[in-house]
Short mmCIF file of C-alpha atoms in Angstrom, two decimals:
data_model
loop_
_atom_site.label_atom_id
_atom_site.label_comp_id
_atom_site.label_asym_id
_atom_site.label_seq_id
_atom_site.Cartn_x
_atom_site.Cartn_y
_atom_site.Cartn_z
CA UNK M 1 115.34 80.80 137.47
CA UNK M 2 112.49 80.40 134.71
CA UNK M 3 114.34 83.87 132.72
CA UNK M 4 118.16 81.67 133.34
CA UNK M 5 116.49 78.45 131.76
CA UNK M 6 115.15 80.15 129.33
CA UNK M 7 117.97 82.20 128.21
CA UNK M 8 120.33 78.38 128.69
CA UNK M 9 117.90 76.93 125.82
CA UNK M 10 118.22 79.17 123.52
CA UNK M 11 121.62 79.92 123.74
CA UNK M 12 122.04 76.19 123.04
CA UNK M 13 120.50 76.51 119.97
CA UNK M 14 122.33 79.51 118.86
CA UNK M 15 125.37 77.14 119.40
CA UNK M 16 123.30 74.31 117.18
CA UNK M 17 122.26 76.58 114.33
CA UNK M 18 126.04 78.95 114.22
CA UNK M 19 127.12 75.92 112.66
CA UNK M 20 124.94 75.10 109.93
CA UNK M 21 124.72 76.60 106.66
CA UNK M 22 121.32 79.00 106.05
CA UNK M 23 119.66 76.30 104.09
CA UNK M 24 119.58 73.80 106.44
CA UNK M 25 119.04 76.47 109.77
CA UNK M 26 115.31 77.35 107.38
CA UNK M 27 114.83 73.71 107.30
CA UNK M 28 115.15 73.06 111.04
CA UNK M 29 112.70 75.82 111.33
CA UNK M 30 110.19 75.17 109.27
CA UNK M 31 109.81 71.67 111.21
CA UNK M 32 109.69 73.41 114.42
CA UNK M 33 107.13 76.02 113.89
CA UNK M 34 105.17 73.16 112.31
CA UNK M 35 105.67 71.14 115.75
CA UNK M 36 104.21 74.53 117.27
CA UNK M 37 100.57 74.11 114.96
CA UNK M 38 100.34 70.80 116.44
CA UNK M 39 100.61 71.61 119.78
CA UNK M 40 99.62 74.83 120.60
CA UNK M 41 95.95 74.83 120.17
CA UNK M 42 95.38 78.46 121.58
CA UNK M 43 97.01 80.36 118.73
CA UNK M 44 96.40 77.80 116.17
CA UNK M 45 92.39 78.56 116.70
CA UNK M 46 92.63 82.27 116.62
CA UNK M 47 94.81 81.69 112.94
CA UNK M 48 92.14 80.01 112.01
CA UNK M 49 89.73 82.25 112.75
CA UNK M 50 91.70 85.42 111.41
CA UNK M 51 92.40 83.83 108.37
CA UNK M 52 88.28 82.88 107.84
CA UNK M 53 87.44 86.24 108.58
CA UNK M 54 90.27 87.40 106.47
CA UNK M 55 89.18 84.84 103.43
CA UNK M 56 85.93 83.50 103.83
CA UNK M 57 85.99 82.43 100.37
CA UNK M 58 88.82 80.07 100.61
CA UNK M 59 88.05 76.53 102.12
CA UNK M 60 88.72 75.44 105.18
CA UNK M 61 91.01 73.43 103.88
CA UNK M 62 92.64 76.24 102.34
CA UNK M 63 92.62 78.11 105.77
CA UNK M 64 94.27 75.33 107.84
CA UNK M 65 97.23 75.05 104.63
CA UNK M 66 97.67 78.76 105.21
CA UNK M 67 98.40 78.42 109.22
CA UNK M 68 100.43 75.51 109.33
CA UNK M 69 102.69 77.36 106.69
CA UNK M 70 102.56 80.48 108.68
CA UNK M 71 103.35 78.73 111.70
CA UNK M 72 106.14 77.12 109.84
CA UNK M 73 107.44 80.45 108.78
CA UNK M 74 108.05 81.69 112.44
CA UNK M 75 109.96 78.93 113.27
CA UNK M 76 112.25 79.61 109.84
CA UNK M 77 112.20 82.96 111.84
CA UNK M 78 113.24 82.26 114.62
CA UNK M 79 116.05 79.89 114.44
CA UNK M 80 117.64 82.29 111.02
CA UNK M 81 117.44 85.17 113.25
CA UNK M 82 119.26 83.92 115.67
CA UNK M 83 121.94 82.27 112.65
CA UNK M 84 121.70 85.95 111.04
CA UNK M 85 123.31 87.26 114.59
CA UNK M 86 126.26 85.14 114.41
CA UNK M 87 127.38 86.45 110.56
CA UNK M 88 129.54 88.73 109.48
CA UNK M 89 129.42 91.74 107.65
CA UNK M 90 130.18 90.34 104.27
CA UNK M 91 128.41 86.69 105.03
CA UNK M 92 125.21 89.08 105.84
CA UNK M 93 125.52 90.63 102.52
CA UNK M 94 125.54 87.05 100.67
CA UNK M 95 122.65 86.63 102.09
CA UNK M 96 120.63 89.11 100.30
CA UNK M 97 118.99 91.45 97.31
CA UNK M 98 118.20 94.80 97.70
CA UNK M 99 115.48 96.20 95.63
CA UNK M 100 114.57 100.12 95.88
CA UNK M 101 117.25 101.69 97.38
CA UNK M 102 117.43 104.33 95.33
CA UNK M 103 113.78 105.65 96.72
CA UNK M 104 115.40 105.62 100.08
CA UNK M 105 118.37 107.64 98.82
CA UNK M 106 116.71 110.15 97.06
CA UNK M 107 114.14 110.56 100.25
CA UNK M 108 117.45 111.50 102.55
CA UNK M 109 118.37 113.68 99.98
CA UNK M 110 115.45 116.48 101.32
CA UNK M 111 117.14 116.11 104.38
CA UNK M 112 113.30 115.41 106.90
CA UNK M 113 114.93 112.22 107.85
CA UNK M 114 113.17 109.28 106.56
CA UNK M 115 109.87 107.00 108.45
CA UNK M 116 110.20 103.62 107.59
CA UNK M 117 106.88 101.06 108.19
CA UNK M 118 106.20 97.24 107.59
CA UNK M 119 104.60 94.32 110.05
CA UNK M 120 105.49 90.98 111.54
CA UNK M 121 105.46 89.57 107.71
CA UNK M 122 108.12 87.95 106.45
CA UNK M 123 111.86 88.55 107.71
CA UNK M 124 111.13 91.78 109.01
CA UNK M 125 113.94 91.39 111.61
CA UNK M 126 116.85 90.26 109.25
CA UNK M 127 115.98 93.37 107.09
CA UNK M 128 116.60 95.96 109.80
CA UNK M 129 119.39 94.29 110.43
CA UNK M 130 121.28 94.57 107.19
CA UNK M 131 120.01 97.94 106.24
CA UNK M 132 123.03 99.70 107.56
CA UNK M 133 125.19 97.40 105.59
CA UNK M 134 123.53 99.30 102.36
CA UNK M 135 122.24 102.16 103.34
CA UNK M 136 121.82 104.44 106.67
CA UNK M 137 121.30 103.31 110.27
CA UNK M 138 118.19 103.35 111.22
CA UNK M 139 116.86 103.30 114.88
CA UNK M 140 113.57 100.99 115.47
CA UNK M 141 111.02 101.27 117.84
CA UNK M 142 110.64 97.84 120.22
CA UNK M 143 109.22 96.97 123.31
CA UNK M 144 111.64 95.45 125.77
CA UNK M 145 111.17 91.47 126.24
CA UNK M 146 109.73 89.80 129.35
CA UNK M 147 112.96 87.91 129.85
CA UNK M 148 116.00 90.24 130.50
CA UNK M 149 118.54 88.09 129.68
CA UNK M 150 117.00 87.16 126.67
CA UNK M 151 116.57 91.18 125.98
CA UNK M 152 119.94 91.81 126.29
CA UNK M 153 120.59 89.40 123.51
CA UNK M 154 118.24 90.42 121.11
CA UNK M 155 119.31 93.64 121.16
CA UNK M 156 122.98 92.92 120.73
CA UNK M 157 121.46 91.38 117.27
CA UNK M 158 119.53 94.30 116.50
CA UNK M 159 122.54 96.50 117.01
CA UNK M 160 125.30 94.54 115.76
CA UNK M 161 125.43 96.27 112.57
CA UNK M 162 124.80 100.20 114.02
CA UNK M 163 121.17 100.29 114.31
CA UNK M 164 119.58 101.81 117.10
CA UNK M 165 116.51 100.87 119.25
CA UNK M 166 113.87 103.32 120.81
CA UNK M 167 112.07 102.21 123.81
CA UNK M 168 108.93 103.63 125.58
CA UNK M 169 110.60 105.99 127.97
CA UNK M 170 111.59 109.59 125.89
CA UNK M 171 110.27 107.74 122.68
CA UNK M 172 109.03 111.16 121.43
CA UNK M 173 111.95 113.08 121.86
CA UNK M 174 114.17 110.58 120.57
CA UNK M 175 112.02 109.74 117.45
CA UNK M 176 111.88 113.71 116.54
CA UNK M 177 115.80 114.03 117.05
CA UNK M 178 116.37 111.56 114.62
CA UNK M 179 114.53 112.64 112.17
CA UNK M 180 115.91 116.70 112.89
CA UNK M 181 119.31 114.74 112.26
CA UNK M 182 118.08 113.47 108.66
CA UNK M 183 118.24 110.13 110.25
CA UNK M 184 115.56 107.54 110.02
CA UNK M 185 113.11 105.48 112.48
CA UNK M 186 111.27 101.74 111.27
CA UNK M 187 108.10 100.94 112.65
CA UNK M 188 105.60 98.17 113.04
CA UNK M 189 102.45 99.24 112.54
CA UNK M 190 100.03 95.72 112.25
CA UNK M 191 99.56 95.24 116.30
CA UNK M 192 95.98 95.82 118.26
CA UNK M 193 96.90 99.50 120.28
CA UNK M 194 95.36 99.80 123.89
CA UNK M 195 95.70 103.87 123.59
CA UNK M 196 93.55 107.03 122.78
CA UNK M 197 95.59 107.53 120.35
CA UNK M 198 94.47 104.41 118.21
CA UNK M 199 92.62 105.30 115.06
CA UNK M 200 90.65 102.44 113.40
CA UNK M 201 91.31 101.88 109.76
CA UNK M 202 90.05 98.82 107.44
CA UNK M 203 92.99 95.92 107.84
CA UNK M 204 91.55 92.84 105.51
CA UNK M 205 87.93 94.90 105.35
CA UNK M 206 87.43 95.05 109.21
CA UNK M 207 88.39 97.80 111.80
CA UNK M 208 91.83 97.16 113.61
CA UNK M 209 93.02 99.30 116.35
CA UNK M 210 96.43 100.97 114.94
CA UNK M 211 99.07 103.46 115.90
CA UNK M 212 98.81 106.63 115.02
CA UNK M 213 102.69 107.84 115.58
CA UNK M 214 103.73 107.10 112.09
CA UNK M 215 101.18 109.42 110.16
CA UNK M 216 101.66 112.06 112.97
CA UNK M 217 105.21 112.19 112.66
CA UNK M 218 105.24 112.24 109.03
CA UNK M 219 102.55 115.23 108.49
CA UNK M 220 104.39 116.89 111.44
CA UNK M 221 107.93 116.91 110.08
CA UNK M 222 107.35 115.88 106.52
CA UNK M 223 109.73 113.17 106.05
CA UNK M 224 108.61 110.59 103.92
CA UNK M 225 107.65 107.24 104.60
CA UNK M 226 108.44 104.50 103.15
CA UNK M 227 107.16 100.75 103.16
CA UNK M 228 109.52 98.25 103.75
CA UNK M 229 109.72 94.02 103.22
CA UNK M 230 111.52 91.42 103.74
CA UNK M 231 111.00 88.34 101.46
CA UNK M 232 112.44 84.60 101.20
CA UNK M 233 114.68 83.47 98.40
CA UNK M 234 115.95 80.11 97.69
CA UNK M 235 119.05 78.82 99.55
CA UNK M 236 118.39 80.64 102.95
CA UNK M 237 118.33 84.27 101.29
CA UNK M 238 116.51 87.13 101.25
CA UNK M 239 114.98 90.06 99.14
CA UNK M 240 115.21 93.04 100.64
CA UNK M 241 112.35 96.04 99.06
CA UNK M 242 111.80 99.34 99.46
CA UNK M 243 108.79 100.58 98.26
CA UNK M 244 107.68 103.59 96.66
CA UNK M 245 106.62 106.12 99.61
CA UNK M 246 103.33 106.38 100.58
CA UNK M 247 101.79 109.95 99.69
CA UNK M 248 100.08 112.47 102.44
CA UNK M 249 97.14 113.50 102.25
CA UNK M 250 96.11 116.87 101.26
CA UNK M 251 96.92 119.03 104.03
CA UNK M 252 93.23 120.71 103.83
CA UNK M 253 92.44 117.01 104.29
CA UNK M 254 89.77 116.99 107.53
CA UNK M 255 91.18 113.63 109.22
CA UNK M 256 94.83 113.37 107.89
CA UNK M 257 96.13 111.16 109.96
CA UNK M 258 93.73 108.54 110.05
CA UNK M 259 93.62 108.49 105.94
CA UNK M 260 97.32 108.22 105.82
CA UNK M 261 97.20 105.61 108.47
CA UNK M 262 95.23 103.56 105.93
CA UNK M 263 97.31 104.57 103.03
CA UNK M 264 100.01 102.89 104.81
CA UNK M 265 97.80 99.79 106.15
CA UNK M 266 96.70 99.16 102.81
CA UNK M 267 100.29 98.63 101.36
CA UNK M 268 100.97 96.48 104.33
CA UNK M 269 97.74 94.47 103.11
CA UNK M 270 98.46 94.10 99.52
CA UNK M 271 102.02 92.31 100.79
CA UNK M 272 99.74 89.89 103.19
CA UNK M 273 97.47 89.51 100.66
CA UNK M 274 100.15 88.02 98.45
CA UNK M 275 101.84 85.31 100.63
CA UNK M 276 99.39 85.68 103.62
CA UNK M 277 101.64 82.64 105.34
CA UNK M 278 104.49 85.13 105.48
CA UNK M 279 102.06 87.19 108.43
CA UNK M 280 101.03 86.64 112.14
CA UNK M 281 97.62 85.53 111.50
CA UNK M 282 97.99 84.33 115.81
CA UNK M 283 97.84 87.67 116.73
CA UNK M 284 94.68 88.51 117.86
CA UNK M 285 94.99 91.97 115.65
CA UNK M 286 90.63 92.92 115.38
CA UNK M 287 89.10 93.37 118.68
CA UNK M 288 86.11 94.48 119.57
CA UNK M 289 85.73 98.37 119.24
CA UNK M 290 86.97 100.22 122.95
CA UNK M 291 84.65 102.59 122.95
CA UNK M 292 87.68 104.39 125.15
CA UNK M 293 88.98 105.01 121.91
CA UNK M 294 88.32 108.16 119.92
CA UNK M 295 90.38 107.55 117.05
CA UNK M 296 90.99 111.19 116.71
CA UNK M 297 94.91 111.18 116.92
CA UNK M 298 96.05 114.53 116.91
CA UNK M 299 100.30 113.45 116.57
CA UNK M 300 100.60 113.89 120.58
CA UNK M 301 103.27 112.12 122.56
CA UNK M 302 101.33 109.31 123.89
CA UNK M 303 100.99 108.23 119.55
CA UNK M 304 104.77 107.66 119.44
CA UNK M 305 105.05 105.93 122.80
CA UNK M 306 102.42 103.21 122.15
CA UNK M 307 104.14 102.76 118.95
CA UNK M 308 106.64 100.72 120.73
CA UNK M 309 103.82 99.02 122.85
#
């Protein structure tokens, strides 16, 4: 009953927001992720403590400025994504800039398919969304929701366009298909990993527990990989980049995937650093150290299944 509630509200919503223009849909959800700060004291703490960790010489002033924007973001997030879903083809495309395409074409063009990486920062979502509409399908990697009904939904959004998504089960085999096909996969690669095949690298000068699939696929296949973000322009629109791709290491290098791990990681923090509102600072991403957890991913299976975790 809890999942059929659930799935009732926010289907309401959908109905509210279909209706209104962009503009006013990011307006609406700026005001309810700032509701959110107010209210949900758990996740507004461990902001606030990410983000003085993260930038102990701002004030705390500074900090709390940084959270309530963030937490304003996600609700911009949450009620455009769900406007995005209802668009057409050619409504999506109004919508947006795309800068850096040409990187992406020229990367298909050595035919290793193509690894694509960013984190929850920024419009993430809406960019995976309308990359078929410029360039290739891509399939992502996702963990299925809690909520079924609500799953089913979200991935009718994700796919509306011809993207695919890549769940736990087979993820390996699936992932390396793709890729044999000259066909690319996204990842997020900014969430804490409960696996062996965690490395640590430095996220914001601290060790954070990260996968190891993207590195391992890339030296394994070498397709290249290429940052992706999603930023927010005036008028309920977005800019779309694509980054230069991120170089491997040498291949004599003794621990290659955990230094291209935090050759990607780093670009991923220079974008935080930037507009740090436009990240999950709620996510409790730095644990302490599992001392379960080598950090000496060797590309197995297991790396590309807790990718999706």
């Amino acid at each position: 009953m809890r999942y059929r509630i659930e799935l009732w509200v926010v289907q309401i919503v959908r109905a509210c927001v279909r209706v209104l223009p962009m503009s006013a849909v990011r307006v609406c959800g700026g005001a309810l992720g700032r509701a959110v700060y107010v209210v949900d004291v758990f996740h507004r703490r461990i902001a606030l403590a990410n983000l003085a960790s993260a930038f102990p010489m701002r004030s705390a002033a500074e900090r709390r400025a940084i959270a309530r924007t963030m937490f304003a973001h996600f609700g911009r997030l949450l009620l455009e994504l769900m406007k995005f879903g209802t668009l057409s083809e050619s409504q999506m495309r109004e919508h947006m800039e795309v800068e850096g395409g040409e990187r992406v074409q020229q990367a298909y063009q050595q035919g290793r398919g193509v690894l694509y990486f960013t984190g929850h920062f920024g419009y993430w979502e809406m960019q995976a969304i309308a990359h078929p509409l410029h360039l290739r399908p891509v399939s992502v990697l996702a963990r299925p929701l809690d909520n079924p009904y609500l799953h089913e939904m979200l991935e009718r959004i994700r796919t509306c366009t011809g993207n695919g998504v890549i769940y736990r089960q087979g993820a390996i085999r699936k992932v390396m298909r793709e890729l044999a096909a000259n066909r690319g996969v996204a990842f997020l690669i900014d969430q804490h990993l409960h696996s062996t095949d965690a490395v640590y690298v430095d996220f914001f000068d601290r060790p954070a527990a990260t996968t190891s699939a993207l590195a391992a696929l890339a030296l394994r296949t070498g397709a290249q990989v290429i940052p992706v973000f999603a930023l927010p322009l005036p008028g309920g629109r977005y800019r779309f980049i694509y980054e230069r791709p991120v170089p491997p290491p040498k291949e004599e290098s003794p621990d290659a995937v955990r230094e291209f791990t935090q050759r990607c990681t780093d670009v991923l923090e220079m974008y935080v650093r930037r507009d740090p509102a436009l990240w999950l600072w709620m996510h409790r991403r730095w644990r302490d150290r599992d001392p379960r957890l080598a950090g000496e991913a060797a590309g197995s299976d297991d790396a590309v299944t807790a990718a999706t975790e």
